[in-house]
Amino acid sequence: MVKVRSVQNILVLGLIALVQGYRQQPQCSWLDSASLRCLVRAGQHNLIVEESVAGRGPEHAKSLWVNCEESGGGADGSGSERLHYLHSNLASSGYVLSDGVFMSVKNLLDLRFENCQISGITPGAFDYFPHLQNFTLHASTSLRWPILGGGVGVPGSGGLPASPTTLSVKDAFRSLHKLQRLDLATTSLLIPSDFLCLLPSSITHLNLSATSLRDLRGISPSDPTTVSHCGHQLQTLDLSSNYISLLPPATFSSLSKLEELILSFNVLTTVAERALLGLSSLRSIALIGNSIKSLAPQFFRDNRHLQEILLQNNSLSIIAPGLFNNLEHLYHLDLNHNELSSD
C-alpha cells in the first residue's frame, strides 16, 4: 500500500512539473544588441523565447545560444532522479523542434543548443530561417548514454529505463539554403543513407565528432556516379571520436573541395588503398589514435596538395615504399607512438 501511494505521489508531482514547465519561458539576457543567451531550467518545455527580453523583442536577435540545465539526482537512481526520468518519459523523453517553434527568432544567423536533448526535428521546423548560417547542437547524449551494440544506450545504474537519445536527422536541414556550418558533436545520431545529399549544398564545415557513428554509409555516396554534387562545397569534415572501424574505397569521392579530414580516435583497423579517392584539395588529414597497422603505397595518390599528415598513436609497423612520394607540399608528418623500428 505504501509503495502504491509512493508511485501515485510521484505521478502527481510529475504532472505538476509538466504543467509548470509548459508555462515557463527560458531565462534570457542580451549579450549585445543582437545576441541572446538563454538558460532552460530542468523541467521547462519551452526552448525558444517568445516574449520580449529587457524591452527588446527576440526577433531582433541575430545570434541565439540556448543552454539546457542538467537536472540533478542521486546516482543510485532514486528520489529526484527517478522523478526526472518519469518527467522525461511523460514529456516524450526530450525536446521536439516542431514546425513554427522558431517563428519568434526568424532573423537568426547563428543558433546554438548546449546540453539540450533533442529527440525529434519535424519537417518544416527550420523553414522560418531564411538567413541561418551556423547551427550547433551539442546534446552530450553520446557522452551520457553511449550507444551499445548499435542500439540506444542504457543507463549505467539504478535500473532506470533506457533513454531514446538517438536523433534522426533525415531531411532536417534541407531548407536551410544559406547554412555554412553544421555542428552536431556529442549528439547521438541516426544518419540516413546519402546524408550529404540531404544537406544544403552551401555547407562548408560539418562536425559529426562523438555522434556514435559506427560506419560511413551515411557519408559515402551509395552511387558515386549520380551524387557528385553531394557535399561538393564541404571544406572541413570532422568524424573523430566515433566507432568507425573500416574506411572503404572512394568513401569521400564527392568531396572534391574538402581540405581538412579528421578521423582521429576511432577504431580504424582496415583502410582501403583508394579510400581517399577524389580528395584532390585535401590539405590535412588526422588519423590519430586508431589501430591502423599499414597503409598501401597508393593511399595518398590523389592527395598531392597534402600539407599535414597525423598518424601518431597507431599500430604502424612498416611504411610502404613510395607512400609519401609526390607530396611536394607536405611539411608536417607525425608518426610518433607507432610500432616502427629503425632496422
PDB file of N, CA, C and O in Angstrom, residues 169-217:
ATOM      1  N   VAL A 169      18.118  12.592 -38.327  1.00  0.00           N
ATOM      2  CA  VAL A 169      18.315  13.900 -38.958  1.00  0.00           C
ATOM      3  C   VAL A 169      17.955  13.880 -40.444  1.00  0.00           C
ATOM      4  O   VAL A 169      18.356  14.757 -41.199  1.00  0.00           O
ATOM      5  N   LYS A 170      17.178  12.908 -40.867  1.00  0.00           N
ATOM      6  CA  LYS A 170      16.786  12.844 -42.264  1.00  0.00           C
ATOM      7  C   LYS A 170      15.951  14.064 -42.639  1.00  0.00           C
ATOM      8  O   LYS A 170      14.960  14.382 -41.992  1.00  0.00           O
ATOM      9  N   ASP A 171      16.340  14.767 -43.680  1.00  0.00           N
ATOM     10  CA  ASP A 171      15.622  15.929 -44.219  1.00  0.00           C
ATOM     11  C   ASP A 171      15.522  17.101 -43.243  1.00  0.00           C
ATOM     12  O   ASP A 171      14.830  18.078 -43.526  1.00  0.00           O
ATOM     13  N   ALA A 172      16.199  17.036 -42.108  1.00  0.00           N
ATOM     14  CA  ALA A 172      16.023  18.069 -41.083  1.00  0.00           C
ATOM     15  C   ALA A 172      16.543  19.427 -41.521  1.00  0.00           C
ATOM     16  O   ALA A 172      15.971  20.457 -41.163  1.00  0.00           O
ATOM     17  N   PHE A 173      17.624  19.435 -42.310  1.00  0.00           N
ATOM     18  CA  PHE A 173      18.302  20.701 -42.605  1.00  0.00           C
ATOM     19  C   PHE A 173      18.177  21.140 -44.064  1.00  0.00           C
ATOM     20  O   PHE A 173      18.786  22.121 -44.474  1.00  0.00           O
ATOM     21  N   ARG A 174      17.402  20.437 -44.826  1.00  0.00           N
ATOM     22  CA  ARG A 174      17.342  20.682 -46.269  1.00  0.00           C
ATOM     23  C   ARG A 174      16.909  22.109 -46.618  1.00  0.00           C
ATOM     24  O   ARG A 174      17.354  22.684 -47.609  1.00  0.00           O
ATOM     25  N   SER A 175      16.057  22.716 -45.794  1.00  0.00           N
ATOM     26  CA  SER A 175      15.509  24.039 -46.121  1.00  0.00           C
ATOM     27  C   SER A 175      16.433  25.198 -45.752  1.00  0.00           C
ATOM     28  O   SER A 175      16.123  26.350 -46.047  1.00  0.00           O
ATOM     29  N   LEU A 176      17.554  24.903 -45.099  1.00  0.00           N
ATOM     30  CA  LEU A 176      18.477  25.960 -44.668  1.00  0.00           C
ATOM     31  C   LEU A 176      19.456  26.274 -45.801  1.00  0.00           C
ATOM     32  O   LEU A 176      20.612  25.851 -45.785  1.00  0.00           O
ATOM     33  N   HIS A 177      19.015  27.037 -46.764  1.00  0.00           N
ATOM     34  CA  HIS A 177      19.753  27.214 -48.006  1.00  0.00           C
ATOM     35  C   HIS A 177      21.037  28.037 -47.856  1.00  0.00           C
ATOM     36  O   HIS A 177      21.886  28.031 -48.754  1.00  0.00           O
ATOM     37  N   LYS A 178      21.186  28.761 -46.745  1.00  0.00           N
ATOM     38  CA  LYS A 178      22.398  29.552 -46.532  1.00  0.00           C
ATOM     39  C   LYS A 178      23.282  28.972 -45.432  1.00  0.00           C
ATOM     40  O   LYS A 178      24.273  29.592 -45.039  1.00  0.00           O
ATOM     41  N   LEU A 179      22.947  27.772 -44.966  1.00  0.00           N
ATOM     42  CA  LEU A 179      23.719  27.161 -43.885  1.00  0.00           C
ATOM     43  C   LEU A 179      25.136  26.840 -44.352  1.00  0.00           C
ATOM     44  O   LEU A 179      25.333  26.220 -45.398  1.00  0.00           O
ATOM     45  N   GLN A 180      26.124  27.263 -43.555  1.00  0.00           N
ATOM     46  CA  GLN A 180      27.530  27.028 -43.878  1.00  0.00           C
ATOM     47  C   GLN A 180      28.198  26.084 -42.891  1.00  0.00           C
ATOM     48  O   GLN A 180      29.031  25.275 -43.282  1.00  0.00           O
ATOM     49  N   ARG A 181      27.837  26.201 -41.622  1.00  0.00           N
ATOM     50  CA  ARG A 181      28.461  25.375 -40.588  1.00  0.00           C
ATOM     51  C   ARG A 181      27.390  24.584 -39.840  1.00  0.00           C
ATOM     52  O   ARG A 181      26.461  25.177 -39.280  1.00  0.00           O
ATOM     53  N   LEU A 182      27.549  23.273 -39.821  1.00  0.00           N
ATOM     54  CA  LEU A 182      26.644  22.382 -39.094  1.00  0.00           C
ATOM     55  C   LEU A 182      27.473  21.571 -38.106  1.00  0.00           C
ATOM     56  O   LEU A 182      28.342  20.792 -38.504  1.00  0.00           O
ATOM     57  N   ASP A 183      27.212  21.770 -36.818  1.00  0.00           N
ATOM     58  CA  ASP A 183      27.989  21.137 -35.756  1.00  0.00           C
ATOM     59  C   ASP A 183      27.050  20.332 -34.869  1.00  0.00           C
ATOM     60  O   ASP A 183      26.243  20.888 -34.135  1.00  0.00           O
ATOM     61  N   LEU A 184      27.149  19.005 -34.945  1.00  0.00           N
ATOM     62  CA  LEU A 184      26.286  18.102 -34.174  1.00  0.00           C
ATOM     63  C   LEU A 184      27.088  17.256 -33.194  1.00  0.00           C
ATOM     64  O   LEU A 184      26.643  16.196 -32.771  1.00  0.00           O
ATOM     65  N   ALA A 185      28.269  17.722 -32.823  1.00  0.00           N
ATOM     66  CA  ALA A 185      29.166  16.951 -31.962  1.00  0.00           C
ATOM     67  C   ALA A 185      28.497  16.576 -30.644  1.00  0.00           C
ATOM     68  O   ALA A 185      27.737  17.355 -30.072  1.00  0.00           O
ATOM     69  N   THR A 186      28.777  15.374 -30.191  1.00  0.00           N
ATOM     70  CA  THR A 186      28.289  14.765 -28.936  1.00  0.00           C
ATOM     71  C   THR A 186      26.800  14.473 -28.946  1.00  0.00           C
ATOM     72  O   THR A 186      26.207  14.189 -27.908  1.00  0.00           O
ATOM     73  N   THR A 187      26.177  14.505 -30.113  1.00  0.00           N
ATOM     74  CA  THR A 187      24.753  14.197 -30.236  1.00  0.00           C
ATOM     75  C   THR A 187      24.598  12.842 -30.922  1.00  0.00           C
ATOM     76  O   THR A 187      24.991  12.685 -32.078  1.00  0.00           O
ATOM     77  N   SER A 188      24.066  11.850 -30.236  1.00  0.00           N
ATOM     78  CA  SER A 188      23.887  10.534 -30.848  1.00  0.00           C
ATOM     79  C   SER A 188      22.934  10.646 -32.027  1.00  0.00           C
ATOM     80  O   SER A 188      21.802  11.105 -31.877  1.00  0.00           O
ATOM     81  N   LEU A 189      23.400  10.211 -33.200  1.00  0.00           N
ATOM     82  CA  LEU A 189      22.643  10.430 -34.428  1.00  0.00           C
ATOM     83  C   LEU A 189      22.255   9.127 -35.109  1.00  0.00           C
ATOM     84  O   LEU A 189      22.983   8.136 -35.055  1.00  0.00           O
ATOM     85  N   LEU A 190      21.114   9.181 -35.770  1.00  0.00           N
ATOM     86  CA  LEU A 190      20.709   8.138 -36.710  1.00  0.00           C
ATOM     87  C   LEU A 190      20.781   8.778 -38.088  1.00  0.00           C
ATOM     88  O   LEU A 190      19.913   9.564 -38.465  1.00  0.00           O
ATOM     89  N   ILE A 191      21.864   8.491 -38.802  1.00  0.00           N
ATOM     90  CA  ILE A 191      22.121   9.167 -40.080  1.00  0.00           C
ATOM     91  C   ILE A 191      21.625   8.295 -41.230  1.00  0.00           C
ATOM     92  O   ILE A 191      21.991   7.115 -41.331  1.00  0.00           O
ATOM     93  N   PRO A 192      20.808   8.836 -42.114  1.00  0.00           N
ATOM     94  CA  PRO A 192      20.280   8.062 -43.241  1.00  0.00           C
ATOM     95  C   PRO A 192      21.333   7.877 -44.325  1.00  0.00           C
ATOM     96  O   PRO A 192      22.381   8.533 -44.328  1.00  0.00           O
ATOM     97  N   SER A 193      21.063   7.000 -45.246  1.00  0.00           N
ATOM     98  CA  SER A 193      21.944   6.823 -46.399  1.00  0.00           C
ATOM     99  C   SER A 193      22.001   8.117 -47.198  1.00  0.00           C
ATOM    100  O   SER A 193      21.025   8.862 -47.281  1.00  0.00           O
ATOM    101  N   ASP A 194      23.165   8.369 -47.781  1.00  0.00           N
ATOM    102  CA  ASP A 194      23.364   9.576 -48.598  1.00  0.00           C
ATOM    103  C   ASP A 194      23.039  10.845 -47.817  1.00  0.00           C
ATOM    104  O   ASP A 194      22.443  11.793 -48.328  1.00  0.00           O
ATOM    105  N   PHE A 195      23.466  10.870 -46.558  1.00  0.00           N
ATOM    106  CA  PHE A 195      23.184  12.017 -45.693  1.00  0.00           C
ATOM    107  C   PHE A 195      23.684  13.328 -46.310  1.00  0.00           C
ATOM    108  O   PHE A 195      23.008  14.359 -46.241  1.00  0.00           O
ATOM    109  N   LEU A 196      24.859  13.298 -46.921  1.00  0.00           N
ATOM    110  CA  LEU A 196      25.408  14.524 -47.502  1.00  0.00           C
ATOM    111  C   LEU A 196      24.509  15.080 -48.600  1.00  0.00           C
ATOM    112  O   LEU A 196      24.467  16.287 -48.825  1.00  0.00           O
ATOM    113  N   CYS A 197      23.797  14.201 -49.275  1.00  0.00           N
ATOM    114  CA  CYS A 197      22.897  14.658 -50.342  1.00  0.00           C
ATOM    115  C   CYS A 197      21.638  15.320 -49.795  1.00  0.00           C
ATOM    116  O   CYS A 197      20.922  15.991 -50.537  1.00  0.00           O
ATOM    117  N   LEU A 198      21.366  15.117 -48.518  1.00  0.00           N
ATOM    118  CA  LEU A 198      20.190  15.702 -47.887  1.00  0.00           C
ATOM    119  C   LEU A 198      20.495  17.036 -47.216  1.00  0.00           C
ATOM    120  O   LEU A 198      19.590  17.688 -46.691  1.00  0.00           O
ATOM    121  N   LEU A 199      21.761  17.435 -47.240  1.00  0.00           N
ATOM    122  CA  LEU A 199      22.164  18.704 -46.637  1.00  0.00           C
ATOM    123  C   LEU A 199      22.175  19.805 -47.687  1.00  0.00           C
ATOM    124  O   LEU A 199      22.339  19.545 -48.877  1.00  0.00           O
ATOM    125  N   PRO A 200      22.022  21.057 -47.257  1.00  0.00           N
ATOM    126  CA  PRO A 200      22.134  22.171 -48.211  1.00  0.00           C
ATOM    127  C   PRO A 200      23.494  22.166 -48.885  1.00  0.00           C
ATOM    128  O   PRO A 200      24.508  21.876 -48.252  1.00  0.00           O
ATOM    129  N   SER A 201      23.515  22.487 -50.142  1.00  0.00           N
ATOM    130  CA  SER A 201      24.785  22.483 -50.886  1.00  0.00           C
ATOM    131  C   SER A 201      25.725  23.581 -50.425  1.00  0.00           C
ATOM    132  O   SER A 201      26.895  23.593 -50.792  1.00  0.00           O
ATOM    133  N   SER A 202      25.235  24.501 -49.599  1.00  0.00           N
ATOM    134  CA  SER A 202      26.043  25.622 -49.133  1.00  0.00           C
ATOM    135  C   SER A 202      26.979  25.265 -47.984  1.00  0.00           C
ATOM    136  O   SER A 202      27.869  26.054 -47.635  1.00  0.00           O
ATOM    137  N   ILE A 203      26.830  24.093 -47.377  1.00  0.00           N
ATOM    138  CA  ILE A 203      27.615  23.739 -46.191  1.00  0.00           C
ATOM    139  C   ILE A 203      29.094  23.586 -46.524  1.00  0.00           C
ATOM    140  O   ILE A 203      29.466  22.883 -47.466  1.00  0.00           O
ATOM    141  N   THR A 204      29.925  24.241 -45.692  1.00  0.00           N
ATOM    142  CA  THR A 204      31.382  24.162 -45.862  1.00  0.00           C
ATOM    143  C   THR A 204      32.064  23.432 -44.698  1.00  0.00           C
ATOM    144  O   THR A 204      33.172  22.926 -44.866  1.00  0.00           O
ATOM    145  N   HIS A 205      31.424  23.408 -43.523  1.00  0.00           N
ATOM    146  CA  HIS A 205      32.017  22.773 -42.351  1.00  0.00           C
ATOM    147  C   HIS A 205      30.978  21.861 -41.692  1.00  0.00           C
ATOM    148  O   HIS A 205      29.880  22.318 -41.350  1.00  0.00           O
ATOM    149  N   LEU A 206      31.348  20.598 -41.499  1.00  0.00           N
ATOM    150  CA  LEU A 206      30.446  19.612 -40.895  1.00  0.00           C
ATOM    151  C   LEU A 206      31.178  18.883 -39.783  1.00  0.00           C
ATOM    152  O   LEU A 206      32.216  18.261 -40.009  1.00  0.00           O
ATOM    153  N   ASN A 207      30.634  18.983 -38.566  1.00  0.00           N
ATOM    154  CA  ASN A 207      31.237  18.341 -37.397  1.00  0.00           C
ATOM    155  C   ASN A 207      30.308  17.239 -36.900  1.00  0.00           C
ATOM    156  O   ASN A 207      29.228  17.510 -36.375  1.00  0.00           O
ATOM    157  N   LEU A 208      30.737  15.989 -37.070  1.00  0.00           N
ATOM    158  CA  LEU A 208      29.991  14.820 -36.594  1.00  0.00           C
ATOM    159  C   LEU A 208      30.821  14.041 -35.577  1.00  0.00           C
ATOM    160  O   LEU A 208      30.670  12.831 -35.447  1.00  0.00           O
ATOM    161  N   SER A 209      31.682  14.724 -34.847  1.00  0.00           N
ATOM    162  CA  SER A 209      32.519  14.056 -33.857  1.00  0.00           C
ATOM    163  C   SER A 209      31.684  13.596 -32.665  1.00  0.00           C
ATOM    164  O   SER A 209      30.739  14.275 -32.250  1.00  0.00           O
ATOM    165  N   ALA A 210      32.033  12.432 -32.142  1.00  0.00           N
ATOM    166  CA  ALA A 210      31.350  11.868 -30.966  1.00  0.00           C
ATOM    167  C   ALA A 210      29.850  11.799 -31.153  1.00  0.00           C
ATOM    168  O   ALA A 210      29.073  12.171 -30.268  1.00  0.00           O
ATOM    169  N   THR A 211      29.418  11.304 -32.309  1.00  0.00           N
ATOM    170  CA  THR A 211      27.988  11.159 -32.584  1.00  0.00           C
ATOM    171  C   THR A 211      27.572   9.691 -32.648  1.00  0.00           C
ATOM    172  O   THR A 211      26.499   9.364 -33.150  1.00  0.00           O
ATOM    173  N   SER A 212      28.435   8.802 -32.170  1.00  0.00           N
ATOM    174  CA  SER A 212      28.166   7.358 -32.099  1.00  0.00           C
ATOM    175  C   SER A 212      28.083   6.696 -33.474  1.00  0.00           C
ATOM    176  O   SER A 212      27.432   5.662 -33.624  1.00  0.00           O
ATOM    177  N   LEU A 213      28.738   7.265 -34.475  1.00  0.00           N
ATOM    178  CA  LEU A 213      28.760   6.644 -35.801  1.00  0.00           C
ATOM    179  C   LEU A 213      29.583   5.359 -35.766  1.00  0.00           C
ATOM    180  O   LEU A 213      30.671   5.317 -35.191  1.00  0.00           O
ATOM    181  N   ARG A 214      29.065   4.331 -36.430  1.00  0.00           N
ATOM    182  CA  ARG A 214      29.771   3.054 -36.494  1.00  0.00           C
ATOM    183  C   ARG A 214      30.265   2.727 -37.899  1.00  0.00           C
ATOM    184  O   ARG A 214      31.099   1.834 -38.066  1.00  0.00           O
ATOM    185  N   ASP A 215      29.742   3.397 -38.895  1.00  0.00           N
ATOM    186  CA  ASP A 215      30.214   3.189 -40.257  1.00  0.00           C
ATOM    187  C   ASP A 215      29.996   4.476 -41.035  1.00  0.00           C
ATOM    188  O   ASP A 215      29.468   5.454 -40.516  1.00  0.00           O
ATOM    189  N   LEU A 216      30.401   4.450 -42.293  1.00  0.00           N
ATOM    190  CA  LEU A 216      30.347   5.655 -43.119  1.00  0.00           C
ATOM    191  C   LEU A 216      29.306   5.551 -44.217  1.00  0.00           C
ATOM    192  O   LEU A 216      29.403   6.246 -45.227  1.00  0.00           O
ATOM    193  N   ARG A 217      28.290   4.724 -44.016  1.00  0.00           N
ATOM    194  CA  ARG A 217      27.271   4.566 -45.050  1.00  0.00           C
ATOM    195  C   ARG A 217      26.501   5.860 -45.297  1.00  0.00           C
ATOM    196  O   ARG A 217      26.033   6.110 -46.404  1.00  0.00           O
TER     197      ARG A 217
END
